[in-house]
Amino acid sequence: NAGVMQNPRHLVRRRGQEARLRCSPMKGHSHVYWYRQLPEEGLKFMVYLQKENIIDESGMPKERFSAEFPKEGPSILRIQQVVRGDSAAYFCASSVSGRTEAFFGQGTRLTVV
Amino acid sequence: AQSVTQLDSHVSVSEGTPVLLRCNYSSSYSPSLFWYVQHPNKGLQLLLKYTSAATLVKGINGFEAEFKKSETSFHLTKPSAHMSDAAEYFCVVSDLRDDKIIFGKGTRLHILP
Protein backbone atom coordinates (compact mmCIF):
# COMPACT_ATOMS: atom_id res chain seq x y z
CA ASN A 1 0.00 0.00 0.00
CA ALA A 2 1.77 3.08 -1.23
CA GLY A 3 1.64 6.15 0.96
CA VAL A 4 0.10 9.46 0.04
CA MET A 5 1.62 10.53 -3.25
CA GLN A 6 2.00 14.15 -4.18
CA ASN A 7 3.33 15.43 -7.45
CA PRO A 8 5.20 17.27 -8.53
CA ARG A 9 7.61 17.55 -5.58
CA HIS A 10 8.87 20.88 -6.83
CA LEU A 11 7.02 23.30 -9.07
CA VAL A 12 8.25 26.61 -10.43
CA ARG A 13 5.78 29.03 -11.96
CA ARG A 14 6.04 32.57 -13.22
CA ARG A 15 3.69 35.17 -11.83
CA GLY A 16 0.32 34.93 -13.55
CA GLN A 17 0.60 31.25 -14.50
CA GLU A 18 -1.49 28.43 -13.11
CA ALA A 19 -0.25 25.83 -10.64
CA ARG A 20 -1.86 22.39 -10.37
CA LEU A 21 -0.90 20.23 -7.42
CA ARG A 22 -1.91 16.60 -7.31
CA CYS A 23 -2.51 14.30 -4.38
CA SER A 24 -3.30 10.59 -4.53
CA PRO A 25 -4.55 9.41 -1.13
CA MET A 26 -3.71 6.08 0.38
CA LYS A 27 -5.81 3.19 -0.80
CA GLY A 28 -9.10 3.06 1.06
CA HIS A 29 -8.88 6.65 2.29
CA SER A 30 -11.79 8.87 1.32
CA HIS A 31 -10.82 11.97 3.33
CA VAL A 32 -8.29 14.41 1.90
CA TYR A 33 -6.88 17.53 3.53
CA TRP A 34 -4.71 20.25 2.05
CA TYR A 35 -2.38 22.40 4.13
CA ARG A 36 -0.06 25.24 3.29
CA GLN A 37 3.21 25.89 5.06
CA LEU A 38 4.82 29.26 4.56
CA PRO A 39 8.51 29.69 5.38
CA GLU A 40 9.08 29.75 9.16
CA GLU A 41 5.39 29.17 9.83
CA GLY A 42 3.25 26.24 10.87
CA LEU A 43 0.80 24.28 8.83
CA LYS A 44 -2.34 26.15 7.91
CA PHE A 45 -5.49 24.25 7.05
CA MET A 46 -6.85 25.06 3.61
CA VAL A 47 -9.54 22.61 2.60
CA TYR A 48 -11.06 19.28 3.53
CA LEU A 49 -12.66 17.08 0.90
CA GLN A 50 -14.36 13.75 0.64
CA LYS A 51 -15.03 12.05 -2.66
CA GLU A 52 -16.75 14.56 -4.97
CA ASN A 53 -17.53 16.90 -2.07
CA ILE A 54 -15.88 19.89 -0.47
CA ILE A 55 -16.63 19.60 3.23
CA ASP A 56 -14.78 22.61 4.57
CA GLU A 57 -12.89 25.23 2.58
CA SER A 58 -12.71 27.83 5.32
CA GLY A 59 -8.92 28.03 5.11
CA MET A 60 -8.71 28.56 1.40
CA PRO A 61 -8.43 32.06 -0.11
CA LYS A 62 -11.69 33.02 -1.81
CA GLU A 63 -10.04 33.97 -5.09
CA ARG A 64 -7.70 32.06 -7.39
CA PHE A 65 -7.69 28.87 -5.29
CA SER A 66 -9.86 25.84 -5.89
CA ALA A 67 -9.78 22.18 -4.96
CA GLU A 68 -11.48 19.04 -6.12
CA PHE A 69 -11.50 15.35 -5.29
CA PRO A 70 -13.26 13.54 -8.14
CA LYS A 71 -14.78 10.10 -7.98
CA GLU A 72 -11.83 8.77 -9.95
CA GLY A 73 -8.32 10.11 -9.84
CA PRO A 74 -6.30 12.30 -7.51
CA SER A 75 -7.30 15.37 -5.59
CA ILE A 76 -6.22 18.57 -7.30
CA LEU A 77 -5.36 21.89 -5.72
CA ARG A 78 -5.42 24.58 -8.37
CA ILE A 79 -3.99 28.05 -8.03
CA GLN A 80 -4.74 30.46 -10.82
CA GLN A 81 -2.68 33.57 -11.65
CA VAL A 82 -0.05 32.77 -9.05
CA VAL A 83 1.70 35.55 -7.13
CA ARG A 84 4.97 35.54 -5.18
CA GLY A 85 3.07 35.17 -1.93
CA ASP A 86 1.79 31.77 -3.05
CA SER A 87 5.32 30.38 -2.75
CA ALA A 88 5.08 27.74 -0.04
CA ALA A 89 5.06 24.04 0.66
CA TYR A 90 1.67 22.47 0.10
CA PHE A 91 0.96 19.26 1.95
CA CYS A 92 -1.80 16.80 1.33
CA ALA A 93 -2.99 14.28 3.90
CA SER A 94 -5.50 11.47 3.76
CA SER A 95 -7.34 9.48 6.37
CA VAL A 96 -9.99 6.83 6.70
CA SER A 97 -12.04 9.18 8.87
CA GLY A 98 -11.62 12.26 11.02
CA ARG A 99 -11.03 10.10 14.08
CA THR A 100 -8.01 8.30 12.70
CA GLU A 101 -4.57 9.62 12.03
CA ALA A 102 -3.86 11.41 8.80
CA PHE A 103 -1.00 10.27 6.60
CA PHE A 104 0.93 12.95 4.83
CA GLY A 105 2.54 13.19 1.48
CA GLN A 106 6.01 14.62 1.01
CA GLY A 107 4.60 17.93 -0.12
CA THR A 108 4.87 20.07 -3.21
CA ARG A 109 7.17 23.04 -2.96
CA LEU A 110 5.82 25.82 -5.14
CA THR A 111 8.13 28.66 -6.09
CA VAL A 112 6.72 31.64 -7.94
CA VAL A 113 9.31 33.69 -9.78
CA ALA B 1 -15.22 24.03 17.19
CA GLN B 2 -12.01 22.49 18.29
CA SER B 3 -8.65 24.28 18.54
CA VAL B 4 -5.13 23.54 19.68
CA THR B 5 -2.50 25.77 21.25
CA GLN B 6 1.18 25.00 21.37
CA LEU B 7 2.52 27.19 24.10
CA ASP B 8 6.12 27.49 22.91
CA SER B 9 7.23 28.30 19.38
CA HIS B 10 10.85 27.31 20.20
CA VAL B 11 12.31 25.00 22.83
CA SER B 12 16.03 24.42 23.40
CA VAL B 13 17.40 21.57 25.50
CA SER B 14 20.81 20.02 25.92
CA GLU B 15 21.47 16.56 24.55
CA GLY B 16 20.68 13.95 27.19
CA THR B 17 18.23 16.14 29.13
CA PRO B 18 14.43 15.76 29.21
CA VAL B 19 12.15 17.24 26.56
CA LEU B 20 8.76 18.82 27.26
CA LEU B 21 6.65 20.25 24.45
CA ARG B 22 3.38 21.70 25.65
CA CYS B 23 -0.01 21.45 23.98
CA ASN B 24 -3.46 22.51 25.14
CA TYR B 25 -6.60 21.75 23.23
CA SER B 26 -10.21 22.82 23.12
CA SER B 27 -12.91 20.44 21.98
CA SER B 28 -16.61 20.22 22.63
CA TYR B 29 -16.64 16.51 22.08
CA SER B 30 -14.42 13.54 22.75
CA PRO B 31 -11.20 14.49 20.96
CA SER B 32 -8.59 12.49 19.15
CA LEU B 33 -5.12 13.94 19.67
CA PHE B 34 -1.92 13.41 17.74
CA TRP B 35 1.67 14.56 17.65
CA TYR B 36 3.50 14.81 14.35
CA VAL B 37 7.16 15.55 13.68
CA GLN B 38 8.61 17.30 10.65
CA HIS B 39 12.33 17.17 9.99
CA PRO B 40 13.83 19.91 7.79
CA ASN B 41 12.63 19.71 4.19
CA LYS B 42 10.73 16.53 4.90
CA GLY B 43 7.10 15.54 5.19
CA LEU B 44 5.24 14.90 8.41
CA GLN B 45 5.49 11.71 10.39
CA LEU B 46 3.08 10.53 13.06
CA LEU B 47 4.77 10.23 16.47
CA LEU B 48 1.83 9.03 18.53
CA LYS B 49 -1.94 9.25 18.90
CA TYR B 50 -4.60 9.29 21.59
CA THR B 51 -8.08 8.03 20.69
CA SER B 52 -9.83 7.50 24.06
CA ALA B 53 -7.92 4.42 25.15
CA ALA B 54 -5.03 4.65 27.66
CA THR B 55 -4.30 8.22 28.73
CA LEU B 56 -0.53 7.69 28.60
CA VAL B 57 0.44 7.10 25.02
CA LYS B 58 3.82 5.82 23.90
CA GLY B 59 5.12 6.70 20.46
CA ILE B 60 8.14 6.19 18.31
CA ASN B 61 11.70 7.28 19.13
CA GLY B 62 11.09 7.23 22.88
CA PHE B 63 8.43 9.94 22.92
CA GLU B 64 5.26 9.75 24.95
CA ALA B 65 2.34 12.00 25.77
CA GLU B 66 -0.29 12.06 28.50
CA PHE B 67 -3.89 13.05 27.93
CA LYS B 68 -5.16 15.09 30.89
CA LYS B 69 -8.81 15.95 30.45
CA SER B 70 -8.97 18.14 33.58
CA GLU B 71 -6.16 20.30 32.21
CA THR B 72 -7.14 19.94 28.54
CA SER B 73 -3.51 19.15 27.85
CA PHE B 74 -1.57 16.65 25.75
CA HIS B 75 2.08 17.46 26.43
CA LEU B 76 4.83 15.57 24.61
CA THR B 77 7.81 14.31 26.61
CA LYS B 78 11.02 12.35 26.18
CA PRO B 79 13.37 11.42 29.03
CA SER B 80 16.61 12.10 27.17
CA ALA B 81 17.02 14.24 24.08
CA HIS B 82 19.10 13.14 21.12
CA MET B 83 20.58 15.33 18.41
CA SER B 84 18.35 13.62 15.85
CA ASP B 85 15.26 14.92 17.70
CA ALA B 86 15.88 18.42 16.38
CA ALA B 87 12.77 19.10 14.27
CA GLU B 88 9.41 20.81 14.31
CA TYR B 89 6.62 19.18 16.30
CA PHE B 90 2.92 19.67 15.70
CA CYS B 91 0.08 18.92 18.09
CA VAL B 92 -3.14 18.00 16.30
CA VAL B 93 -6.78 17.61 17.38
CA SER B 94 -9.90 16.27 15.77
CA ASP B 95 -13.26 15.33 17.28
CA LEU B 96 -16.35 13.28 16.63
CA ARG B 97 -18.50 16.11 15.45
CA ASP B 98 -16.12 17.78 13.05
CA ASP B 99 -13.95 15.62 10.83
CA LYS B 100 -11.54 18.47 10.22
CA ILE B 101 -8.05 17.93 11.62
CA ILE B 102 -6.63 21.05 13.26
CA PHE B 103 -2.91 21.69 13.65
CA GLY B 104 -1.14 23.76 16.25
CA LYS B 105 1.38 26.33 15.06
CA GLY B 106 4.27 24.03 15.84
CA THR B 107 7.18 23.99 18.26
CA ARG B 108 10.71 23.96 16.93
CA LEU B 109 12.93 21.80 19.11
CA HIS B 110 16.63 22.67 19.22
CA ILE B 111 19.13 20.25 20.73
CA LEU B 112 22.29 21.78 22.17
CA PRO B 113 25.47 19.68 22.20
PDB file of C-alpha atoms in Angstrom:
ATOM      1  CA  ASN A   1       0.000   0.000   0.000  1.00  0.00           C
ATOM      2  CA  ALA A   2       1.773   3.083  -1.225  1.00  0.00           C
ATOM      3  CA  GLY A   3       1.644   6.150   0.963  1.00  0.00           C
ATOM      4  CA  VAL A   4       0.101   9.464   0.041  1.00  0.00           C
ATOM      5  CA  MET A   5       1.615  10.534  -3.250  1.00  0.00           C
ATOM      6  CA  GLN A   6       2.005  14.151  -4.181  1.00  0.00           C
ATOM      7  CA  ASN A   7       3.329  15.432  -7.447  1.00  0.00           C
ATOM      8  CA  PRO A   8       5.203  17.265  -8.526  1.00  0.00           C
ATOM      9  CA  ARG A   9       7.611  17.548  -5.582  1.00  0.00           C
ATOM     10  CA  HIS A  10       8.866  20.881  -6.834  1.00  0.00           C
ATOM     11  CA  LEU A  11       7.022  23.300  -9.068  1.00  0.00           C
ATOM     12  CA  VAL A  12       8.254  26.611 -10.429  1.00  0.00           C
ATOM     13  CA  ARG A  13       5.784  29.028 -11.956  1.00  0.00           C
ATOM     14  CA  ARG A  14       6.045  32.566 -13.224  1.00  0.00           C
ATOM     15  CA  ARG A  15       3.691  35.174 -11.829  1.00  0.00           C
ATOM     16  CA  GLY A  16       0.322  34.934 -13.548  1.00  0.00           C
ATOM     17  CA  GLN A  17       0.603  31.255 -14.495  1.00  0.00           C
ATOM     18  CA  GLU A  18      -1.494  28.430 -13.107  1.00  0.00           C
ATOM     19  CA  ALA A  19      -0.248  25.826 -10.639  1.00  0.00           C
ATOM     20  CA  ARG A  20      -1.859  22.390 -10.365  1.00  0.00           C
ATOM     21  CA  LEU A  21      -0.900  20.231  -7.421  1.00  0.00           C
ATOM     22  CA  ARG A  22      -1.908  16.598  -7.315  1.00  0.00           C
ATOM     23  CA  CYS A  23      -2.514  14.297  -4.385  1.00  0.00           C
ATOM     24  CA  SER A  24      -3.296  10.588  -4.533  1.00  0.00           C
ATOM     25  CA  PRO A  25      -4.546   9.414  -1.126  1.00  0.00           C
ATOM     26  CA  MET A  26      -3.710   6.085   0.382  1.00  0.00           C
ATOM     27  CA  LYS A  27      -5.810   3.187  -0.796  1.00  0.00           C
ATOM     28  CA  GLY A  28      -9.103   3.059   1.064  1.00  0.00           C
ATOM     29  CA  HIS A  29      -8.877   6.654   2.289  1.00  0.00           C
ATOM     30  CA  SER A  30     -11.786   8.872   1.317  1.00  0.00           C
ATOM     31  CA  HIS A  31     -10.824  11.968   3.334  1.00  0.00           C
ATOM     32  CA  VAL A  32      -8.292  14.411   1.901  1.00  0.00           C
ATOM     33  CA  TYR A  33      -6.884  17.534   3.525  1.00  0.00           C
ATOM     34  CA  TRP A  34      -4.709  20.249   2.052  1.00  0.00           C
ATOM     35  CA  TYR A  35      -2.378  22.402   4.135  1.00  0.00           C
ATOM     36  CA  ARG A  36      -0.056  25.237   3.285  1.00  0.00           C
ATOM     37  CA  GLN A  37       3.213  25.889   5.062  1.00  0.00           C
ATOM     38  CA  LEU A  38       4.818  29.259   4.555  1.00  0.00           C
ATOM     39  CA  PRO A  39       8.508  29.695   5.379  1.00  0.00           C
ATOM     40  CA  GLU A  40       9.083  29.750   9.161  1.00  0.00           C
ATOM     41  CA  GLU A  41       5.386  29.168   9.834  1.00  0.00           C
ATOM     42  CA  GLY A  42       3.254  26.237  10.869  1.00  0.00           C
ATOM     43  CA  LEU A  43       0.795  24.284   8.826  1.00  0.00           C
ATOM     44  CA  LYS A  44      -2.339  26.154   7.914  1.00  0.00           C
ATOM     45  CA  PHE A  45      -5.490  24.248   7.053  1.00  0.00           C
ATOM     46  CA  MET A  46      -6.853  25.056   3.613  1.00  0.00           C
ATOM     47  CA  VAL A  47      -9.541  22.610   2.598  1.00  0.00           C
ATOM     48  CA  TYR A  48     -11.063  19.284   3.534  1.00  0.00           C
ATOM     49  CA  LEU A  49     -12.663  17.078   0.903  1.00  0.00           C
ATOM     50  CA  GLN A  50     -14.361  13.750   0.640  1.00  0.00           C
ATOM     51  CA  LYS A  51     -15.027  12.055  -2.660  1.00  0.00           C
ATOM     52  CA  GLU A  52     -16.751  14.564  -4.969  1.00  0.00           C
ATOM     53  CA  ASN A  53     -17.533  16.903  -2.071  1.00  0.00           C
ATOM     54  CA  ILE A  54     -15.879  19.893  -0.465  1.00  0.00           C
ATOM     55  CA  ILE A  55     -16.634  19.596   3.229  1.00  0.00           C
ATOM     56  CA  ASP A  56     -14.783  22.609   4.567  1.00  0.00           C
ATOM     57  CA  GLU A  57     -12.893  25.231   2.576  1.00  0.00           C
ATOM     58  CA  SER A  58     -12.715  27.829   5.317  1.00  0.00           C
ATOM     59  CA  GLY A  59      -8.920  28.034   5.106  1.00  0.00           C
ATOM     60  CA  MET A  60      -8.712  28.565   1.399  1.00  0.00           C
ATOM     61  CA  PRO A  61      -8.433  32.059  -0.114  1.00  0.00           C
ATOM     62  CA  LYS A  62     -11.689  33.019  -1.813  1.00  0.00           C
ATOM     63  CA  GLU A  63     -10.035  33.972  -5.087  1.00  0.00           C
ATOM     64  CA  ARG A  64      -7.697  32.064  -7.388  1.00  0.00           C
ATOM     65  CA  PHE A  65      -7.690  28.871  -5.291  1.00  0.00           C
ATOM     66  CA  SER A  66      -9.858  25.839  -5.894  1.00  0.00           C
ATOM     67  CA  ALA A  67      -9.776  22.182  -4.960  1.00  0.00           C
ATOM     68  CA  GLU A  68     -11.477  19.040  -6.116  1.00  0.00           C
ATOM     69  CA  PHE A  69     -11.498  15.350  -5.295  1.00  0.00           C
ATOM     70  CA  PRO A  70     -13.256  13.541  -8.136  1.00  0.00           C
ATOM     71  CA  LYS A  71     -14.776  10.096  -7.981  1.00  0.00           C
ATOM     72  CA  GLU A  72     -11.827   8.771  -9.951  1.00  0.00           C
ATOM     73  CA  GLY A  73      -8.316  10.109  -9.838  1.00  0.00           C
ATOM     74  CA  PRO A  74      -6.302  12.298  -7.514  1.00  0.00           C
ATOM     75  CA  SER A  75      -7.298  15.373  -5.588  1.00  0.00           C
ATOM     76  CA  ILE A  76      -6.221  18.574  -7.302  1.00  0.00           C
ATOM     77  CA  LEU A  77      -5.359  21.892  -5.720  1.00  0.00           C
ATOM     78  CA  ARG A  78      -5.415  24.584  -8.373  1.00  0.00           C
ATOM     79  CA  ILE A  79      -3.989  28.055  -8.028  1.00  0.00           C
ATOM     80  CA  GLN A  80      -4.738  30.464 -10.824  1.00  0.00           C
ATOM     81  CA  GLN A  81      -2.680  33.567 -11.647  1.00  0.00           C
ATOM     82  CA  VAL A  82      -0.045  32.771  -9.048  1.00  0.00           C
ATOM     83  CA  VAL A  83       1.700  35.548  -7.132  1.00  0.00           C
ATOM     84  CA  ARG A  84       4.965  35.537  -5.179  1.00  0.00           C
ATOM     85  CA  GLY A  85       3.066  35.170  -1.930  1.00  0.00           C
ATOM     86  CA  ASP A  86       1.794  31.773  -3.051  1.00  0.00           C
ATOM     87  CA  SER A  87       5.322  30.378  -2.749  1.00  0.00           C
ATOM     88  CA  ALA A  88       5.078  27.743  -0.037  1.00  0.00           C
ATOM     89  CA  ALA A  89       5.061  24.041   0.658  1.00  0.00           C
ATOM     90  CA  TYR A  90       1.666  22.467   0.099  1.00  0.00           C
ATOM     91  CA  PHE A  91       0.955  19.258   1.947  1.00  0.00           C
ATOM     92  CA  CYS A  92      -1.801  16.798   1.333  1.00  0.00           C
ATOM     93  CA  ALA A  93      -2.992  14.280   3.903  1.00  0.00           C
ATOM     94  CA  SER A  94      -5.501  11.468   3.763  1.00  0.00           C
ATOM     95  CA  SER A  95      -7.335   9.478   6.374  1.00  0.00           C
ATOM     96  CA  VAL A  96      -9.993   6.834   6.696  1.00  0.00           C
ATOM     97  CA  SER A  97     -12.036   9.178   8.869  1.00  0.00           C
ATOM     98  CA  GLY A  98     -11.617  12.259  11.018  1.00  0.00           C
ATOM     99  CA  ARG A  99     -11.031  10.098  14.077  1.00  0.00           C
ATOM    100  CA  THR A 100      -8.015   8.300  12.697  1.00  0.00           C
ATOM    101  CA  GLU A 101      -4.572   9.615  12.027  1.00  0.00           C
ATOM    102  CA  ALA A 102      -3.858  11.407   8.804  1.00  0.00           C
ATOM    103  CA  PHE A 103      -1.003  10.268   6.603  1.00  0.00           C
ATOM    104  CA  PHE A 104       0.929  12.951   4.835  1.00  0.00           C
ATOM    105  CA  GLY A 105       2.537  13.192   1.479  1.00  0.00           C
ATOM    106  CA  GLN A 106       6.009  14.619   1.013  1.00  0.00           C
ATOM    107  CA  GLY A 107       4.597  17.931  -0.121  1.00  0.00           C
ATOM    108  CA  THR A 108       4.866  20.068  -3.209  1.00  0.00           C
ATOM    109  CA  ARG A 109       7.169  23.041  -2.956  1.00  0.00           C
ATOM    110  CA  LEU A 110       5.824  25.818  -5.136  1.00  0.00           C
ATOM    111  CA  THR A 111       8.126  28.660  -6.091  1.00  0.00           C
ATOM    112  CA  VAL A 112       6.720  31.642  -7.942  1.00  0.00           C
ATOM    113  CA  VAL A 113       9.310  33.688  -9.776  1.00  0.00           C
TER     114      VAL A 113
ATOM    115  CA  ALA B   1     -15.221  24.033  17.195  1.00  0.00           C
ATOM    116  CA  GLN B   2     -12.006  22.485  18.289  1.00  0.00           C
ATOM    117  CA  SER B   3      -8.651  24.283  18.543  1.00  0.00           C
ATOM    118  CA  VAL B   4      -5.132  23.539  19.678  1.00  0.00           C
ATOM    119  CA  THR B   5      -2.498  25.774  21.250  1.00  0.00           C
ATOM    120  CA  GLN B   6       1.182  24.997  21.368  1.00  0.00           C
ATOM    121  CA  LEU B   7       2.525  27.189  24.096  1.00  0.00           C
ATOM    122  CA  ASP B   8       6.125  27.494  22.908  1.00  0.00           C
ATOM    123  CA  SER B   9       7.232  28.302  19.381  1.00  0.00           C
ATOM    124  CA  HIS B  10      10.854  27.311  20.197  1.00  0.00           C
ATOM    125  CA  VAL B  11      12.310  25.005  22.833  1.00  0.00           C
ATOM    126  CA  SER B  12      16.025  24.421  23.402  1.00  0.00           C
ATOM    127  CA  VAL B  13      17.395  21.566  25.501  1.00  0.00           C
ATOM    128  CA  SER B  14      20.807  20.016  25.924  1.00  0.00           C
ATOM    129  CA  GLU B  15      21.469  16.565  24.551  1.00  0.00           C
ATOM    130  CA  GLY B  16      20.681  13.948  27.188  1.00  0.00           C
ATOM    131  CA  THR B  17      18.229  16.135  29.127  1.00  0.00           C
ATOM    132  CA  PRO B  18      14.432  15.760  29.207  1.00  0.00           C
ATOM    133  CA  VAL B  19      12.154  17.236  26.562  1.00  0.00           C
ATOM    134  CA  LEU B  20       8.762  18.818  27.262  1.00  0.00           C
ATOM    135  CA  LEU B  21       6.651  20.251  24.454  1.00  0.00           C
ATOM    136  CA  ARG B  22       3.381  21.698  25.649  1.00  0.00           C
ATOM    137  CA  CYS B  23      -0.012  21.453  23.976  1.00  0.00           C
ATOM    138  CA  ASN B  24      -3.460  22.512  25.144  1.00  0.00           C
ATOM    139  CA  TYR B  25      -6.602  21.751  23.225  1.00  0.00           C
ATOM    140  CA  SER B  26     -10.205  22.819  23.118  1.00  0.00           C
ATOM    141  CA  SER B  27     -12.906  20.437  21.985  1.00  0.00           C
ATOM    142  CA  SER B  28     -16.614  20.216  22.632  1.00  0.00           C
ATOM    143  CA  TYR B  29     -16.643  16.506  22.075  1.00  0.00           C
ATOM    144  CA  SER B  30     -14.417  13.541  22.751  1.00  0.00           C
ATOM    145  CA  PRO B  31     -11.204  14.493  20.957  1.00  0.00           C
ATOM    146  CA  SER B  32      -8.588  12.491  19.154  1.00  0.00           C
ATOM    147  CA  LEU B  33      -5.121  13.945  19.672  1.00  0.00           C
ATOM    148  CA  PHE B  34      -1.922  13.414  17.737  1.00  0.00           C
ATOM    149  CA  TRP B  35       1.667  14.557  17.655  1.00  0.00           C
ATOM    150  CA  TYR B  36       3.505  14.810  14.345  1.00  0.00           C
ATOM    151  CA  VAL B  37       7.162  15.548  13.676  1.00  0.00           C
ATOM    152  CA  GLN B  38       8.607  17.296  10.653  1.00  0.00           C
ATOM    153  CA  HIS B  39      12.333  17.168   9.993  1.00  0.00           C
ATOM    154  CA  PRO B  40      13.834  19.906   7.792  1.00  0.00           C
ATOM    155  CA  ASN B  41      12.632  19.713   4.192  1.00  0.00           C
ATOM    156  CA  LYS B  42      10.731  16.527   4.898  1.00  0.00           C
ATOM    157  CA  GLY B  43       7.098  15.537   5.187  1.00  0.00           C
ATOM    158  CA  LEU B  44       5.238  14.897   8.414  1.00  0.00           C
ATOM    159  CA  GLN B  45       5.490  11.710  10.388  1.00  0.00           C
ATOM    160  CA  LEU B  46       3.075  10.531  13.062  1.00  0.00           C
ATOM    161  CA  LEU B  47       4.766  10.234  16.474  1.00  0.00           C
ATOM    162  CA  LEU B  48       1.826   9.035  18.527  1.00  0.00           C
ATOM    163  CA  LYS B  49      -1.939   9.254  18.897  1.00  0.00           C
ATOM    164  CA  TYR B  50      -4.599   9.287  21.586  1.00  0.00           C
ATOM    165  CA  THR B  51      -8.080   8.029  20.690  1.00  0.00           C
ATOM    166  CA  SER B  52      -9.829   7.498  24.063  1.00  0.00           C
ATOM    167  CA  ALA B  53      -7.918   4.415  25.149  1.00  0.00           C
ATOM    168  CA  ALA B  54      -5.033   4.646  27.664  1.00  0.00           C
ATOM    169  CA  THR B  55      -4.299   8.224  28.733  1.00  0.00           C
ATOM    170  CA  LEU B  56      -0.528   7.694  28.602  1.00  0.00           C
ATOM    171  CA  VAL B  57       0.442   7.100  25.016  1.00  0.00           C
ATOM    172  CA  LYS B  58       3.821   5.821  23.897  1.00  0.00           C
ATOM    173  CA  GLY B  59       5.120   6.704  20.460  1.00  0.00           C
ATOM    174  CA  ILE B  60       8.145   6.192  18.308  1.00  0.00           C
ATOM    175  CA  ASN B  61      11.698   7.277  19.133  1.00  0.00           C
ATOM    176  CA  GLY B  62      11.089   7.228  22.885  1.00  0.00           C
ATOM    177  CA  PHE B  63       8.432   9.939  22.917  1.00  0.00           C
ATOM    178  CA  GLU B  64       5.261   9.755  24.948  1.00  0.00           C
ATOM    179  CA  ALA B  65       2.336  11.998  25.771  1.00  0.00           C
ATOM    180  CA  GLU B  66      -0.288  12.064  28.498  1.00  0.00           C
ATOM    181  CA  PHE B  67      -3.894  13.054  27.927  1.00  0.00           C
ATOM    182  CA  LYS B  68      -5.163  15.093  30.888  1.00  0.00           C
ATOM    183  CA  LYS B  69      -8.806  15.947  30.454  1.00  0.00           C
ATOM    184  CA  SER B  70      -8.971  18.135  33.582  1.00  0.00           C
ATOM    185  CA  GLU B  71      -6.161  20.300  32.214  1.00  0.00           C
ATOM    186  CA  THR B  72      -7.143  19.936  28.537  1.00  0.00           C
ATOM    187  CA  SER B  73      -3.508  19.154  27.851  1.00  0.00           C
ATOM    188  CA  PHE B  74      -1.567  16.650  25.751  1.00  0.00           C
ATOM    189  CA  HIS B  75       2.078  17.459  26.431  1.00  0.00           C
ATOM    190  CA  LEU B  76       4.834  15.567  24.613  1.00  0.00           C
ATOM    191  CA  THR B  77       7.809  14.309  26.612  1.00  0.00           C
ATOM    192  CA  LYS B  78      11.016  12.351  26.183  1.00  0.00           C
ATOM    193  CA  PRO B  79      13.375  11.425  29.035  1.00  0.00           C
ATOM    194  CA  SER B  80      16.605  12.096  27.171  1.00  0.00           C
ATOM    195  CA  ALA B  81      17.016  14.239  24.075  1.00  0.00           C
ATOM    196  CA  HIS B  82      19.095  13.135  21.116  1.00  0.00           C
ATOM    197  CA  MET B  83      20.577  15.330  18.413  1.00  0.00           C
ATOM    198  CA  SER B  84      18.347  13.622  15.848  1.00  0.00           C
ATOM    199  CA  ASP B  85      15.262  14.918  17.700  1.00  0.00           C
ATOM    200  CA  ALA B  86      15.884  18.424  16.379  1.00  0.00           C
ATOM    201  CA  ALA B  87      12.768  19.100  14.274  1.00  0.00           C
ATOM    202  CA  GLU B  88       9.407  20.805  14.315  1.00  0.00           C
ATOM    203  CA  TYR B  89       6.623  19.183  16.297  1.00  0.00           C
ATOM    204  CA  PHE B  90       2.919  19.668  15.702  1.00  0.00           C
ATOM    205  CA  CYS B  91       0.078  18.918  18.087  1.00  0.00           C
ATOM    206  CA  VAL B  92      -3.145  17.998  16.298  1.00  0.00           C
ATOM    207  CA  VAL B  93      -6.776  17.606  17.376  1.00  0.00           C
ATOM    208  CA  SER B  94      -9.901  16.272  15.767  1.00  0.00           C
ATOM    209  CA  ASP B  95     -13.255  15.327  17.276  1.00  0.00           C
ATOM    210  CA  LEU B  96     -16.346  13.283  16.627  1.00  0.00           C
ATOM    211  CA  ARG B  97     -18.497  16.114  15.451  1.00  0.00           C
ATOM    212  CA  ASP B  98     -16.121  17.781  13.045  1.00  0.00           C
ATOM    213  CA  ASP B  99     -13.949  15.622  10.825  1.00  0.00           C
ATOM    214  CA  LYS B 100     -11.544  18.465  10.219  1.00  0.00           C
ATOM    215  CA  ILE B 101      -8.050  17.926  11.617  1.00  0.00           C
ATOM    216  CA  ILE B 102      -6.632  21.054  13.260  1.00  0.00           C
ATOM    217  CA  PHE B 103      -2.908  21.688  13.647  1.00  0.00           C
ATOM    218  CA  GLY B 104      -1.144  23.764  16.251  1.00  0.00           C
ATOM    219  CA  LYS B 105       1.375  26.331  15.058  1.00  0.00           C
ATOM    220  CA  GLY B 106       4.269  24.034  15.837  1.00  0.00           C
ATOM    221  CA  THR B 107       7.181  23.992  18.259  1.00  0.00           C
ATOM    222  CA  ARG B 108      10.708  23.965  16.933  1.00  0.00           C
ATOM    223  CA  LEU B 109      12.935  21.798  19.107  1.00  0.00           C
ATOM    224  CA  HIS B 110      16.633  22.673  19.224  1.00  0.00           C
ATOM    225  CA  ILE B 111      19.131  20.255  20.727  1.00  0.00           C
ATOM    226  CA  LEU B 112      22.286  21.781  22.167  1.00  0.00           C
ATOM    227  CA  PRO B 113      25.471  19.678  22.195  1.00  0.00           C
TER     228      PRO B 113
END
